[in-house]
């Protein structure tokens, strides 16, 4: 017969740990690769940069898909970071919930605006 010594540990929290850590790293790498790809196109572009050249960079379908993915990744990256800060430092649950909802609405709005700008080109 097994005997339990000590009290049972009550585990609380959302237990996002590894998933959030990994998603932060993956989205950061994706955004860094996108930045490098964009810099390469800008640096090796001949002549002055104007609207036509910027639109030309983003007119290719692969670039639109990559940019769309980066916009979503940026929103997710920001959400994970802000949520962690709010969970760590805002103790009143009601205030934390309001701030989290505001953050979600703001990030969805920013991502929607970025996607709208992207697909207008």
Short mmCIF file of N, CA and C in Angstrom, two decimals:
data_model
loop_
_atom_site.label_atom_id
_atom_site.label_comp_id
_atom_site.label_asym_id
_atom_site.label_seq_id
_atom_site.Cartn_x
_atom_site.Cartn_y
_atom_site.Cartn_z
N UNK A 1 0.84 -1.17 0.00
CA UNK A 1 0.00 0.00 0.00
C UNK A 1 0.90 1.24 0.00
N UNK A 2 0.55 2.21 -0.85
CA UNK A 2 1.32 3.44 -1.00
C UNK A 2 0.81 4.50 -0.03
N UNK A 3 1.74 5.21 0.59
CA UNK A 3 1.38 6.27 1.51
C UNK A 3 1.86 7.59 0.92
N UNK A 4 0.98 8.57 0.91
CA UNK A 4 1.31 9.90 0.42
C UNK A 4 1.80 10.75 1.57
N UNK A 5 2.99 11.28 1.48
CA UNK A 5 3.51 12.16 2.50
C UNK A 5 3.46 13.59 2.00
N UNK A 6 3.09 14.52 2.84
CA UNK A 6 3.00 15.92 2.45
C UNK A 6 1.65 16.23 1.83
N UNK A 7 1.47 17.48 1.49
CA UNK A 7 0.19 17.89 0.90
C UNK A 7 0.24 17.72 -0.61
N UNK A 8 -0.96 17.59 -1.18
CA UNK A 8 -1.06 17.52 -2.63
C UNK A 8 -0.81 18.90 -3.19
N UNK A 9 -0.03 18.98 -4.21
CA UNK A 9 0.25 20.26 -4.85
C UNK A 9 -0.90 20.59 -5.78
N UNK A 10 -1.46 21.76 -5.61
CA UNK A 10 -2.52 22.22 -6.48
C UNK A 10 -1.88 23.05 -7.59
N UNK A 11 -2.02 22.56 -8.80
CA UNK A 11 -1.43 23.24 -9.94
C UNK A 11 -2.47 24.17 -10.53
N UNK A 12 -2.11 25.42 -10.65
CA UNK A 12 -3.03 26.42 -11.20
C UNK A 12 -2.40 27.07 -12.42
N UNK A 13 -3.20 27.76 -13.15
CA UNK A 13 -2.69 28.47 -14.32
C UNK A 13 -3.13 27.78 -15.59
N UNK A 14 -2.76 28.36 -16.69
CA UNK A 14 -3.22 27.87 -17.97
C UNK A 14 -2.29 26.83 -18.58
N UNK A 15 -1.09 26.68 -18.08
CA UNK A 15 -0.12 25.68 -18.56
C UNK A 15 0.21 25.84 -20.04
N UNK A 16 0.52 27.06 -20.46
CA UNK A 16 0.85 27.30 -21.85
C UNK A 16 2.34 27.09 -22.13
N UNK A 17 3.15 27.19 -21.13
CA UNK A 17 4.60 27.12 -21.14
C UNK A 17 5.31 26.79 -22.44
N UNK A 18 5.49 25.50 -22.72
CA UNK A 18 6.30 25.08 -23.85
C UNK A 18 5.70 25.52 -25.17
N UNK A 19 4.39 25.42 -25.31
CA UNK A 19 3.75 25.81 -26.56
C UNK A 19 3.99 27.29 -26.85
N UNK A 20 3.85 28.13 -25.84
CA UNK A 20 4.07 29.56 -26.02
C UNK A 20 5.54 29.87 -26.29
N UNK A 21 6.41 29.21 -25.57
CA UNK A 21 7.84 29.42 -25.78
C UNK A 21 8.21 29.07 -27.22
N UNK A 22 7.72 27.92 -27.69
CA UNK A 22 8.02 27.48 -29.04
C UNK A 22 7.38 28.39 -30.09
N UNK A 23 6.15 28.81 -29.85
CA UNK A 23 5.49 29.69 -30.83
C UNK A 23 6.21 31.04 -30.92
N UNK A 24 6.71 31.54 -29.80
CA UNK A 24 7.48 32.79 -29.83
C UNK A 24 8.73 32.62 -30.68
N UNK A 25 9.42 31.50 -30.54
CA UNK A 25 10.65 31.28 -31.30
C UNK A 25 10.36 31.09 -32.78
N UNK A 26 9.34 30.31 -33.10
CA UNK A 26 9.01 30.05 -34.51
C UNK A 26 8.56 31.34 -35.21
N UNK A 27 7.70 32.11 -34.56
CA UNK A 27 7.25 33.35 -35.19
C UNK A 27 8.39 34.36 -35.32
N UNK A 28 9.29 34.39 -34.34
CA UNK A 28 10.44 35.30 -34.42
C UNK A 28 11.35 34.92 -35.58
N UNK A 29 11.59 33.64 -35.77
CA UNK A 29 12.42 33.19 -36.89
C UNK A 29 11.76 33.51 -38.22
N UNK A 30 10.45 33.29 -38.31
CA UNK A 30 9.72 33.59 -39.53
C UNK A 30 9.80 35.08 -39.86
N UNK A 31 9.61 35.93 -38.85
CA UNK A 31 9.68 37.38 -39.09
C UNK A 31 11.09 37.82 -39.46
N UNK A 32 12.10 37.20 -38.87
CA UNK A 32 13.48 37.53 -39.22
C UNK A 32 13.79 37.13 -40.65
N UNK A 33 13.35 35.95 -41.08
CA UNK A 33 13.58 35.52 -42.46
C UNK A 33 12.85 36.43 -43.45
N UNK A 34 11.64 36.84 -43.09
CA UNK A 34 10.90 37.76 -43.95
C UNK A 34 11.65 39.09 -44.08
N UNK A 35 12.17 39.58 -42.97
CA UNK A 35 12.92 40.84 -42.99
C UNK A 35 14.15 40.72 -43.88
N UNK A 36 14.85 39.60 -43.78
CA UNK A 36 16.02 39.39 -44.63
C UNK A 36 15.63 39.33 -46.11
N UNK A 37 14.56 38.61 -46.42
CA UNK A 37 14.10 38.51 -47.82
C UNK A 37 13.72 39.89 -48.35
N UNK A 38 13.07 40.68 -47.54
CA UNK A 38 12.67 42.03 -47.95
C UNK A 38 13.90 42.92 -48.13
N UNK A 39 14.85 42.84 -47.21
CA UNK A 39 16.08 43.63 -47.33
C UNK A 39 16.87 43.27 -48.58
N UNK A 40 16.95 41.98 -48.88
CA UNK A 40 17.66 41.55 -50.08
C UNK A 40 17.01 42.17 -51.32
N UNK A 41 15.68 42.15 -51.38
CA UNK A 41 14.99 42.73 -52.53
C UNK A 41 15.20 44.23 -52.62
N UNK A 42 15.22 44.91 -51.49
CA UNK A 42 15.40 46.37 -51.49
C UNK A 42 16.85 46.74 -51.84
N UNK A 43 17.81 46.02 -51.26
CA UNK A 43 19.22 46.34 -51.48
C UNK A 43 19.62 46.10 -52.94
N UNK A 44 19.15 45.00 -53.51
CA UNK A 44 19.55 44.67 -54.88
C UNK A 44 18.61 45.25 -55.93
N UNK A 45 17.74 46.15 -55.54
CA UNK A 45 16.85 46.82 -56.48
C UNK A 45 17.60 48.00 -57.09
N UNK A 46 17.48 48.14 -58.39
CA UNK A 46 18.20 49.22 -59.07
C UNK A 46 17.34 50.47 -59.09
N UNK A 47 17.97 51.59 -58.87
CA UNK A 47 17.27 52.86 -58.95
C UNK A 47 16.62 53.25 -57.63
N UNK A 48 16.04 54.44 -57.62
CA UNK A 48 15.40 54.93 -56.39
C UNK A 48 14.12 54.13 -56.09
N UNK A 49 13.87 54.01 -54.78
CA UNK A 49 12.67 53.29 -54.34
C UNK A 49 11.48 54.23 -54.35
N UNK A 50 10.48 53.86 -55.09
CA UNK A 50 9.23 54.61 -55.14
C UNK A 50 8.08 53.66 -54.92
N UNK A 51 6.89 54.18 -55.04
CA UNK A 51 5.70 53.35 -54.82
C UNK A 51 5.66 52.18 -55.80
N UNK A 52 6.01 52.43 -57.05
CA UNK A 52 5.96 51.38 -58.06
C UNK A 52 6.87 50.20 -57.72
N UNK A 53 8.05 50.50 -57.21
CA UNK A 53 8.98 49.42 -56.85
C UNK A 53 8.50 48.67 -55.61
N UNK A 54 7.97 49.41 -54.61
CA UNK A 54 7.42 48.75 -53.42
C UNK A 54 6.24 47.87 -53.81
N UNK A 55 5.36 48.38 -54.66
CA UNK A 55 4.22 47.59 -55.12
C UNK A 55 4.70 46.38 -55.92
N UNK A 56 5.78 46.56 -56.68
CA UNK A 56 6.33 45.44 -57.44
C UNK A 56 6.86 44.33 -56.55
N UNK A 57 7.49 44.72 -55.44
CA UNK A 57 7.99 43.71 -54.51
C UNK A 57 6.85 42.87 -53.96
N UNK A 58 5.74 43.51 -53.62
CA UNK A 58 4.63 42.79 -52.99
C UNK A 58 3.59 42.29 -53.98
N UNK A 59 3.82 42.47 -55.28
CA UNK A 59 2.81 42.04 -56.26
C UNK A 59 2.87 40.54 -56.54
N UNK A 60 4.02 39.92 -56.33
CA UNK A 60 4.14 38.47 -56.55
C UNK A 60 3.28 37.72 -55.54
N UNK A 61 2.62 36.67 -56.00
CA UNK A 61 1.71 35.91 -55.13
C UNK A 61 2.46 35.29 -53.95
N UNK A 62 3.68 34.79 -54.16
CA UNK A 62 4.43 34.17 -53.06
C UNK A 62 4.76 35.21 -51.98
N UNK A 63 5.01 36.44 -52.40
CA UNK A 63 5.32 37.50 -51.43
C UNK A 63 4.08 37.90 -50.65
N UNK A 64 2.93 37.91 -51.32
CA UNK A 64 1.68 38.22 -50.61
C UNK A 64 1.37 37.14 -49.58
N UNK A 65 1.56 35.89 -49.94
CA UNK A 65 1.31 34.79 -49.00
C UNK A 65 2.29 34.87 -47.84
N UNK A 66 3.55 35.12 -48.14
CA UNK A 66 4.55 35.24 -47.08
C UNK A 66 4.25 36.42 -46.16
N UNK A 67 3.86 37.55 -46.74
CA UNK A 67 3.53 38.72 -45.93
C UNK A 67 2.30 38.47 -45.08
N UNK A 68 1.30 37.82 -45.65
CA UNK A 68 0.10 37.45 -44.88
C UNK A 68 0.49 36.57 -43.69
N UNK A 69 1.34 35.60 -43.93
CA UNK A 69 1.79 34.71 -42.86
C UNK A 69 2.54 35.49 -41.79
N UNK A 70 3.35 36.44 -42.20
CA UNK A 70 4.12 37.24 -41.23
C UNK A 70 3.20 38.15 -40.43
N UNK A 71 2.17 38.70 -41.06
CA UNK A 71 1.22 39.55 -40.33
C UNK A 71 0.52 38.73 -39.24
N UNK A 72 0.07 37.54 -39.59
CA UNK A 72 -0.58 36.66 -38.61
C UNK A 72 0.43 36.25 -37.52
N UNK A 73 1.65 35.94 -37.92
CA UNK A 73 2.69 35.57 -36.95
C UNK A 73 3.00 36.71 -36.00
N UNK A 74 3.06 37.92 -36.54
CA UNK A 74 3.33 39.09 -35.70
C UNK A 74 2.21 39.29 -34.67
N UNK A 75 0.98 39.14 -35.11
CA UNK A 75 -0.16 39.29 -34.19
C UNK A 75 -0.11 38.21 -33.10
N UNK A 76 0.19 36.98 -33.49
CA UNK A 76 0.27 35.89 -32.50
C UNK A 76 1.44 36.12 -31.54
N UNK A 77 2.58 36.53 -32.07
CA UNK A 77 3.77 36.80 -31.26
C UNK A 77 3.46 37.89 -30.22
N UNK A 78 2.82 38.95 -30.69
CA UNK A 78 2.46 40.05 -29.78
C UNK A 78 1.45 39.59 -28.74
N UNK A 79 0.46 38.78 -29.15
CA UNK A 79 -0.55 38.30 -28.21
C UNK A 79 0.08 37.46 -27.10
N UNK A 80 0.96 36.55 -27.46
CA UNK A 80 1.59 35.70 -26.45
C UNK A 80 2.38 36.57 -25.47
N UNK A 81 3.14 37.52 -25.97
CA UNK A 81 3.93 38.37 -25.10
C UNK A 81 3.08 39.24 -24.19
N UNK A 82 2.06 39.89 -24.75
CA UNK A 82 1.21 40.77 -23.94
C UNK A 82 0.42 39.94 -22.92
N UNK A 83 -0.08 38.78 -23.34
CA UNK A 83 -0.82 37.94 -22.40
C UNK A 83 0.04 37.51 -21.22
N UNK A 84 1.29 37.18 -21.50
CA UNK A 84 2.19 36.79 -20.41
C UNK A 84 2.43 37.95 -19.44
N UNK A 85 2.63 39.14 -19.98
CA UNK A 85 2.84 40.32 -19.12
C UNK A 85 1.59 40.58 -18.29
N UNK A 86 0.43 40.51 -18.92
CA UNK A 86 -0.82 40.76 -18.19
C UNK A 86 -1.04 39.70 -17.11
N UNK A 87 -0.77 38.44 -17.43
CA UNK A 87 -0.96 37.37 -16.44
C UNK A 87 0.01 37.50 -15.27
N UNK A 88 1.21 38.01 -15.56
CA UNK A 88 2.22 38.11 -14.50
C UNK A 88 2.02 39.34 -13.61
N UNK A 89 1.56 40.45 -14.19
CA UNK A 89 1.60 41.71 -13.45
C UNK A 89 0.25 42.32 -13.12
N UNK A 90 -0.82 41.89 -13.76
CA UNK A 90 -2.15 42.43 -13.46
C UNK A 90 -2.90 41.37 -12.65
N UNK A 91 -3.02 41.61 -11.36
CA UNK A 91 -3.60 40.60 -10.47
C UNK A 91 -5.13 40.61 -10.42
N UNK A 92 -5.82 41.77 -10.45
CA UNK A 92 -7.29 41.73 -10.44
C UNK A 92 -7.82 41.08 -11.73
N UNK A 93 -8.57 40.01 -11.57
CA UNK A 93 -9.01 39.22 -12.71
C UNK A 93 -9.87 40.03 -13.68
N UNK A 94 -10.76 40.85 -13.16
CA UNK A 94 -11.63 41.64 -14.03
C UNK A 94 -10.86 42.61 -14.90
N UNK A 95 -9.91 43.30 -14.31
CA UNK A 95 -9.08 44.24 -15.07
C UNK A 95 -8.24 43.50 -16.10
N UNK A 96 -7.68 42.36 -15.71
CA UNK A 96 -6.88 41.56 -16.64
C UNK A 96 -7.71 41.11 -17.83
N UNK A 97 -8.95 40.68 -17.57
CA UNK A 97 -9.83 40.24 -18.65
C UNK A 97 -10.14 41.38 -19.61
N UNK A 98 -10.44 42.54 -19.06
CA UNK A 98 -10.73 43.71 -19.91
C UNK A 98 -9.52 44.04 -20.77
N UNK A 99 -8.33 44.05 -20.18
CA UNK A 99 -7.12 44.36 -20.93
C UNK A 99 -6.82 43.30 -21.99
N UNK A 100 -7.09 42.04 -21.67
CA UNK A 100 -6.87 40.98 -22.66
C UNK A 100 -7.85 41.10 -23.82
N UNK A 101 -9.10 41.40 -23.54
CA UNK A 101 -10.08 41.57 -24.62
C UNK A 101 -9.70 42.77 -25.48
N UNK A 102 -9.30 43.86 -24.84
CA UNK A 102 -8.87 45.04 -25.59
C UNK A 102 -7.67 44.69 -26.48
N UNK A 103 -6.73 43.93 -25.95
CA UNK A 103 -5.55 43.54 -26.72
C UNK A 103 -5.94 42.69 -27.92
N UNK A 104 -6.83 41.74 -27.72
CA UNK A 104 -7.27 40.89 -28.82
C UNK A 104 -7.95 41.71 -29.91
N UNK A 105 -8.85 42.60 -29.51
CA UNK A 105 -9.55 43.44 -30.49
C UNK A 105 -8.54 44.32 -31.24
N UNK A 106 -7.60 44.91 -30.52
CA UNK A 106 -6.59 45.76 -31.15
C UNK A 106 -5.73 44.97 -32.14
N UNK A 107 -5.26 43.78 -31.73
CA UNK A 107 -4.41 42.99 -32.61
C UNK A 107 -5.15 42.48 -33.84
N UNK A 108 -6.40 42.07 -33.66
CA UNK A 108 -7.20 41.63 -34.82
C UNK A 108 -7.43 42.80 -35.77
N UNK A 109 -7.71 43.98 -35.21
CA UNK A 109 -7.88 45.17 -36.05
C UNK A 109 -6.62 45.52 -36.82
N UNK A 110 -5.48 45.48 -36.14
CA UNK A 110 -4.21 45.79 -36.81
C UNK A 110 -3.87 44.76 -37.89
N UNK A 111 -4.09 43.49 -37.58
CA UNK A 111 -3.83 42.44 -38.58
C UNK A 111 -4.78 42.58 -39.76
N UNK A 112 -6.04 42.87 -39.49
CA UNK A 112 -7.01 43.08 -40.58
C UNK A 112 -6.63 44.25 -41.46
N UNK A 113 -6.20 45.33 -40.84
CA UNK A 113 -5.77 46.51 -41.61
C UNK A 113 -4.54 46.18 -42.46
N UNK A 114 -3.58 45.47 -41.89
CA UNK A 114 -2.38 45.09 -42.64
C UNK A 114 -2.71 44.20 -43.81
N UNK A 115 -3.62 43.27 -43.62
CA UNK A 115 -4.01 42.38 -44.70
C UNK A 115 -4.77 43.15 -45.77
N UNK A 116 -5.61 44.07 -45.35
CA UNK A 116 -6.35 44.90 -46.31
C UNK A 116 -5.38 45.72 -47.16
N UNK A 117 -4.37 46.32 -46.56
CA UNK A 117 -3.36 47.08 -47.30
C UNK A 117 -2.62 46.16 -48.26
N UNK A 118 -2.24 44.98 -47.79
CA UNK A 118 -1.49 44.04 -48.61
C UNK A 118 -2.27 43.64 -49.87
N UNK A 119 -3.53 43.30 -49.71
CA UNK A 119 -4.28 42.78 -50.85
C UNK A 119 -4.81 43.87 -51.77
N UNK A 120 -4.62 45.14 -51.40
CA UNK A 120 -4.97 46.24 -52.31
C UNK A 120 -3.89 46.47 -53.36
N UNK A 121 -2.67 46.04 -53.06
CA UNK A 121 -1.55 46.31 -53.99
C UNK A 121 -1.76 45.59 -55.31
#
